[in-house]
Amino acid sequence: MGGESLAIEFTNNPQGVFYPGSMLEGVILLNLDEPLKVRHITVCADGRARNHWSDSESRTVSDGNGGTKSESYSVPYSAEVIYAKGSSLAWHSPAESSYLPTGGHRFPFALQVPANCPPSFESAYGYIRYRIHVEVDRPWRFNKRCQRLFTVSPVFDLNTIPQCAIPMMTSKVEKTGIILFRKGNISLECRLPKQGFVPGEAIVAECTVDNGSSKPVHLAKAKVVQHAHFIAYRHGNGSATFHNGHHSSFRENRSSSRVLVSTEQALQIPPKSKGSFVIKLPIVSTVSSFNCCPITKVEYSFSVSYFTRIHVVYSYQFVND
């Protein structure tokens, strides 16, 4: 019995990374050890955002002895948005079916990535995925299939987004010590030269500490955190209904956060003195902020924390969505 192998290659971007609105060009590679009877070869595109999780709830049921008992059960929540779905024939037999000869065969295809696609994204609560699926229709045999994921990544020119060039500044005064034994105030100020950053750049924060306390400020920590927000509906039903007499859409929100990069810097700011320093954090490769998907949103925050020898003095964030 002969064998065959089926694969997908992206010809205009071998890494499989495309931006919304761009053309995706590829080729189906079919290698045969012997002639193969084929009706047609179909290429399909699929792109969707899908969120899903379960909640545990309790209810009262009969215990079988005339009484009642409480039991737990799982309730699924889900939501889905389709961004790309379609298929076309990459090749079809001129007759009802015909044999493809032994050897290698190439079947090119092309499609346009929809302009409204959000970036590819993976999380414990959901995902945004895009894939190409190929199926070889073989009469009287199981069809041969393969698929390949591709990444959608928007291209941003921060020069075209005026808000990204606006500097950011925040400040606050923090009291140290407990209520009856105050140790003085620490005034904190942090400035960023702009609001928008891309991977490969570094966030450079200029910080000033006015240490009016009786303790030295000896350490600063900074981090960039990714915040993802998800929406899903009970049993996947997004329509508003009435439940126990109350109007409800059965919508539930979930969020997750993860630290992308962090750093710390030793300081020497004695009591009753001022000090300034610069703290830098590189922007690692990650999905861009987006708010164009109705069920998933991603944003980032940059936070700085200052420490004395006894306790954390203050922590604050710049949030960019």
Coordinates of C-alpha atoms in Angstrom, one line a residue:
M1 CA 0.0 0.0 0.0
G2 CA 1.4 3.4 -1.0
G3 CA 1.8 6.4 1.2
E4 CA 1.3 10.1 0.8
S5 CA 2.3 13.2 2.8
L6 CA 0.3 16.5 2.9
A7 CA 1.7 19.9 4.1
I8 CA 1.0 23.6 3.9
E9 CA 3.6 26.3 3.2
F10 CA 3.1 30.0 3.4
T11 CA 5.1 31.4 0.4
N12 CA 4.9 35.2 1.0
N13 CA 5.8 34.8 4.8
P14 CA 7.3 31.4 5.7
Q15 CA 6.9 32.3 9.5
G16 CA 3.1 32.5 9.0
V17 CA 2.7 36.1 10.4
F18 CA 0.3 38.4 8.6
Y19 CA -1.4 41.7 9.4
P20 CA -5.1 42.5 9.0
G21 CA -6.1 43.2 5.4
S22 CA -2.9 41.6 3.9
M23 CA -2.8 38.8 1.4
L24 CA -1.9 35.3 2.6
E25 CA -0.3 33.3 -0.2
G26 CA 0.6 29.6 0.2
V27 CA 1.0 26.3 -1.5
I28 CA -0.4 22.8 -0.7
L29 CA 2.4 20.1 -0.9
L30 CA 1.2 16.6 -1.8
N31 CA 3.8 13.9 -2.2
L32 CA 2.7 10.5 -3.5
D33 CA 4.5 7.1 -3.4
E34 CA 2.0 5.8 -6.0
P35 CA -0.9 7.2 -8.1
L36 CA -3.8 8.4 -5.9
K37 CA -7.4 8.6 -7.0
V38 CA -8.7 12.1 -6.0
R39 CA -12.0 14.0 -6.6
H40 CA -10.8 17.4 -5.4
I41 CA -8.6 19.3 -2.9
T42 CA -10.2 21.9 -0.7
V43 CA -8.6 24.7 1.2
C44 CA -10.4 26.3 4.1
A45 CA -9.7 29.4 6.2
D46 CA -11.0 29.8 9.8
G47 CA -10.5 32.6 12.3
R48 CA -12.3 33.1 15.5
A49 CA -12.3 34.4 19.1
R50 CA -13.6 31.9 21.6
N51 CA -13.9 32.2 25.4
H52 CA -14.9 29.3 27.6
W53 CA -14.8 28.3 31.2
S54 CA -17.0 26.6 33.8
D55 CA -18.4 27.7 37.2
S56 CA -19.4 25.5 40.0
E57 CA -22.9 26.1 41.5
S58 CA -25.1 24.3 44.0
R59 CA -28.7 23.3 44.0
T60 CA -31.1 21.5 46.3
V61 CA -32.3 18.1 45.2
S62 CA -34.2 15.2 46.6
D63 CA -32.2 12.7 48.6
G64 CA -34.5 9.8 47.8
N65 CA -35.7 9.5 51.4
G66 CA -38.3 12.2 51.5
G67 CA -35.7 14.9 52.3
T68 CA -33.4 17.2 50.4
K69 CA -29.7 17.6 49.9
S70 CA -27.3 20.1 48.3
E71 CA -25.2 19.1 45.3
S72 CA -22.7 20.9 43.1
Y73 CA -22.8 21.0 39.4
S74 CA -20.8 22.6 36.6
V75 CA -22.2 25.4 34.4
P76 CA -20.5 26.1 31.1
Y77 CA -19.9 29.7 29.9
S78 CA -18.8 30.5 26.4
A79 CA -18.8 33.1 23.7
E80 CA -17.5 33.1 20.1
V81 CA -16.9 35.6 17.3
I82 CA -16.2 34.4 13.8
Y83 CA -13.7 36.6 11.8
A84 CA -12.9 34.3 8.9
K85 CA -14.7 31.3 7.5
G86 CA -14.7 30.0 3.9
S87 CA -13.4 27.5 1.5
S88 CA -12.4 27.1 -2.1
L89 CA -11.2 24.4 -4.5
A90 CA -7.4 24.3 -4.9
W91 CA -7.8 21.5 -7.4
H92 CA -10.6 19.4 -8.8
S93 CA -10.6 16.4 -11.1
P94 CA -11.8 17.1 -14.7
A95 CA -13.8 13.9 -14.4
E96 CA -15.7 12.3 -11.5
S97 CA -12.4 11.4 -10.2
S98 CA -8.9 10.8 -11.7
Y99 CA -5.5 9.7 -10.5
L100 CA -2.7 12.1 -9.5
P101 CA 0.6 10.5 -10.6
T102 CA 3.4 9.5 -8.3
G103 CA 5.7 12.3 -7.2
G104 CA 5.4 15.8 -5.7
H105 CA 2.4 18.1 -6.5
R106 CA 2.0 21.8 -5.6
F107 CA -1.3 23.6 -5.5
P108 CA -1.1 27.3 -4.9
F109 CA -3.8 29.3 -3.1
A110 CA -4.3 32.9 -1.8
L111 CA -6.7 34.7 0.4
Q112 CA -7.0 38.1 2.1
V113 CA -6.9 38.3 5.8
P114 CA -10.0 40.3 6.9
A115 CA -9.3 43.9 7.9
N116 CA -11.2 43.6 11.2
C117 CA -9.3 40.7 12.6
P118 CA -7.9 41.2 16.2
P119 CA -4.5 39.9 17.0
S120 CA -3.8 36.2 17.7
F121 CA -4.0 35.6 21.4
E122 CA -3.9 32.6 23.8
S123 CA -5.1 32.5 27.4
A124 CA -6.5 30.0 30.0
Y125 CA -10.0 31.6 29.5
G126 CA -10.0 31.9 25.7
Y127 CA -8.1 32.4 22.5
I128 CA -8.1 34.1 19.1
R129 CA -6.8 31.7 16.5
Y130 CA -6.5 31.6 12.7
R131 CA -5.8 28.5 10.6
I132 CA -5.7 27.1 7.1
H133 CA -7.2 23.6 6.7
V134 CA -6.7 21.4 3.6
E135 CA -8.7 18.3 2.7
V136 CA -8.0 15.8 -0.1
D137 CA -11.2 14.0 -1.1
R138 CA -10.4 10.4 -1.9
P139 CA -13.3 8.2 -3.1
W140 CA -13.9 5.1 -1.0
R141 CA -11.2 6.0 1.4
F142 CA -10.8 8.3 4.4
N143 CA -10.0 11.8 3.3
K144 CA -6.5 13.2 3.9
R145 CA -6.4 16.3 6.0
C146 CA -3.9 18.7 7.5
Q147 CA -4.0 22.2 9.0
R148 CA -1.6 25.0 9.9
L149 CA -2.1 27.9 12.2
F150 CA -1.0 31.4 11.2
T151 CA -0.6 34.5 13.3
V152 CA -2.4 37.8 12.8
S153 CA -0.4 40.7 14.1
P154 CA -1.3 44.4 13.4
V155 CA 1.3 46.8 12.2
F156 CA 1.4 50.0 14.2
D157 CA 3.0 53.3 13.3
L158 CA 3.0 55.1 16.6
N159 CA 3.7 58.4 14.7
T160 CA 0.2 58.2 13.3
I161 CA -1.4 58.0 16.8
P162 CA -1.0 61.4 18.5
Q163 CA -1.9 60.1 22.0
C164 CA 1.1 57.8 22.0
A165 CA 3.5 60.7 21.9
I166 CA 2.0 62.5 24.9
P167 CA 4.1 62.2 28.0
M168 CA 2.7 60.8 31.2
M169 CA 3.3 61.9 34.8
T170 CA 1.9 60.8 38.2
S171 CA 2.7 61.7 41.7
K172 CA 1.5 61.0 45.2
V173 CA 2.4 61.6 48.8
E174 CA 2.4 58.5 51.1
K175 CA 2.4 58.6 54.9
T176 CA 4.6 56.0 56.5
G177 CA 4.3 54.3 59.9
I178 CA 1.1 53.4 61.8
I179 CA -1.5 56.0 62.8
L180 CA -0.1 56.8 66.3
F181 CA 3.5 56.6 65.2
R182 CA 3.9 58.4 61.9
K183 CA 7.4 58.4 60.5
G184 CA 6.8 61.2 57.9
N185 CA 5.7 61.5 54.3
I186 CA 7.4 60.3 51.1
S187 CA 6.5 62.2 48.0
L188 CA 6.8 60.2 44.8
E189 CA 6.8 61.4 41.1
C190 CA 7.3 59.4 38.0
R191 CA 7.4 60.5 34.4
L192 CA 7.3 58.7 31.1
P193 CA 8.3 60.4 27.8
K194 CA 5.4 59.0 25.9
Q195 CA 2.4 56.6 26.2
G196 CA 2.9 54.2 23.3
F197 CA 5.7 51.6 23.0
V198 CA 6.5 48.7 20.7
P199 CA 8.5 45.5 21.3
G200 CA 12.2 46.2 21.1
E201 CA 11.9 49.6 22.7
A202 CA 12.5 50.3 26.4
I203 CA 10.3 52.2 28.9
V204 CA 12.5 54.8 30.5
A205 CA 10.9 56.2 33.6
E206 CA 12.3 59.3 35.3
C207 CA 11.6 59.1 39.0
T208 CA 11.9 61.6 41.9
V209 CA 11.6 60.7 45.6
D210 CA 11.2 63.3 48.3
N211 CA 11.9 61.2 51.4
G212 CA 10.5 63.1 54.4
S213 CA 10.4 60.0 56.5
S214 CA 12.8 58.8 59.2
K215 CA 13.7 55.7 57.1
P216 CA 15.9 55.5 54.0
V217 CA 14.4 54.5 50.7
H218 CA 16.6 51.7 49.5
L219 CA 14.9 49.9 46.6
A220 CA 12.8 50.5 43.5
K221 CA 11.0 47.8 41.5
A222 CA 9.3 48.1 38.1
K223 CA 7.3 45.8 36.0
V224 CA 5.1 45.6 32.9
V225 CA 1.9 43.5 33.4
Q226 CA -0.4 42.2 30.7
H227 CA -4.1 42.4 31.7
A228 CA -6.6 40.4 29.6
H229 CA -10.4 40.7 30.0
F230 CA -12.9 38.1 28.8
I231 CA -16.7 37.9 28.4
A232 CA -18.8 34.7 28.1
Y233 CA -22.4 33.7 28.5
R234 CA -24.1 31.0 30.5
H235 CA -24.5 28.0 28.2
G236 CA -23.2 30.2 25.4
N237 CA -26.5 32.2 25.3
G238 CA -25.8 35.9 24.9
S239 CA -29.5 37.0 24.8
A240 CA -31.1 38.7 27.7
T241 CA -33.5 36.5 29.6
F242 CA -35.4 36.5 32.9
H243 CA -34.0 34.3 35.7
N244 CA -35.8 33.9 39.1
G245 CA -37.8 37.0 38.4
H246 CA -34.7 39.2 37.7
H247 CA -33.6 40.4 34.3
S248 CA -30.2 39.0 33.4
S249 CA -28.1 38.5 30.3
F250 CA -26.3 35.6 32.1
R251 CA -23.0 37.3 31.2
E252 CA -19.9 36.7 33.2
N253 CA -16.5 38.5 33.1
R254 CA -13.1 37.0 33.8
S255 CA -9.7 38.6 33.9
S256 CA -6.1 37.4 34.0
S257 CA -2.8 39.2 34.6
R258 CA 0.8 38.1 34.0
V259 CA 4.1 39.9 34.5
L260 CA 5.9 40.2 31.2
V261 CA 9.2 41.8 32.4
S262 CA 10.4 43.2 35.7
T263 CA 13.5 44.8 37.2
E264 CA 14.7 46.3 40.5
Q265 CA 17.2 49.0 41.3
A266 CA 19.1 49.7 44.5
L267 CA 18.6 53.2 45.9
Q268 CA 20.3 55.4 48.5
I269 CA 17.9 58.1 49.5
P270 CA 18.5 59.0 53.1
P271 CA 15.8 60.3 55.5
K272 CA 14.8 64.0 55.0
S273 CA 16.4 64.2 51.5
K274 CA 15.5 64.1 47.8
G275 CA 16.8 61.7 45.1
S276 CA 16.2 61.1 41.4
F277 CA 16.9 58.1 39.3
V278 CA 16.0 56.5 36.0
I279 CA 14.7 53.0 35.7
K280 CA 14.5 51.1 32.4
L281 CA 12.4 48.1 31.2
P282 CA 12.7 46.5 27.8
I283 CA 9.5 45.8 25.9
V284 CA 9.5 42.1 25.1
S285 CA 7.7 40.5 22.1
T286 CA 4.0 40.3 22.9
V287 CA 0.6 40.9 21.5
S288 CA -0.3 44.5 21.1
S289 CA -3.0 46.2 23.2
F290 CA -6.4 45.8 21.5
N291 CA -10.1 46.6 22.2
C292 CA -11.6 45.7 18.9
C293 CA -13.0 42.3 19.9
P294 CA -16.4 42.4 21.7
I295 CA -15.5 39.4 24.0
T296 CA -11.7 39.9 24.6
K297 CA -9.6 42.9 25.5
V298 CA -5.9 43.2 26.2
E299 CA -4.1 46.1 27.9
Y300 CA -0.8 46.8 29.7
S301 CA 0.3 48.6 32.8
F302 CA 3.7 49.8 33.9
S303 CA 4.1 50.0 37.7
V304 CA 6.8 51.3 40.0
S305 CA 7.2 50.3 43.7
Y306 CA 9.4 52.0 46.3
F307 CA 10.6 50.3 49.4
T308 CA 12.1 51.2 52.8
R309 CA 13.9 48.8 55.1
I310 CA 10.6 48.1 56.9
H311 CA 7.8 48.0 54.4
V312 CA 6.6 48.8 50.9
V313 CA 6.1 52.6 50.7
Y314 CA 4.0 53.0 47.6
S315 CA 3.1 51.4 44.2
Y316 CA 1.4 53.0 41.3
Q317 CA 0.6 52.2 37.7
F318 CA 0.4 53.7 34.2
V319 CA -2.2 51.9 32.3
N320 CA -2.3 52.0 28.5
D321 CA -5.3 50.5 26.7

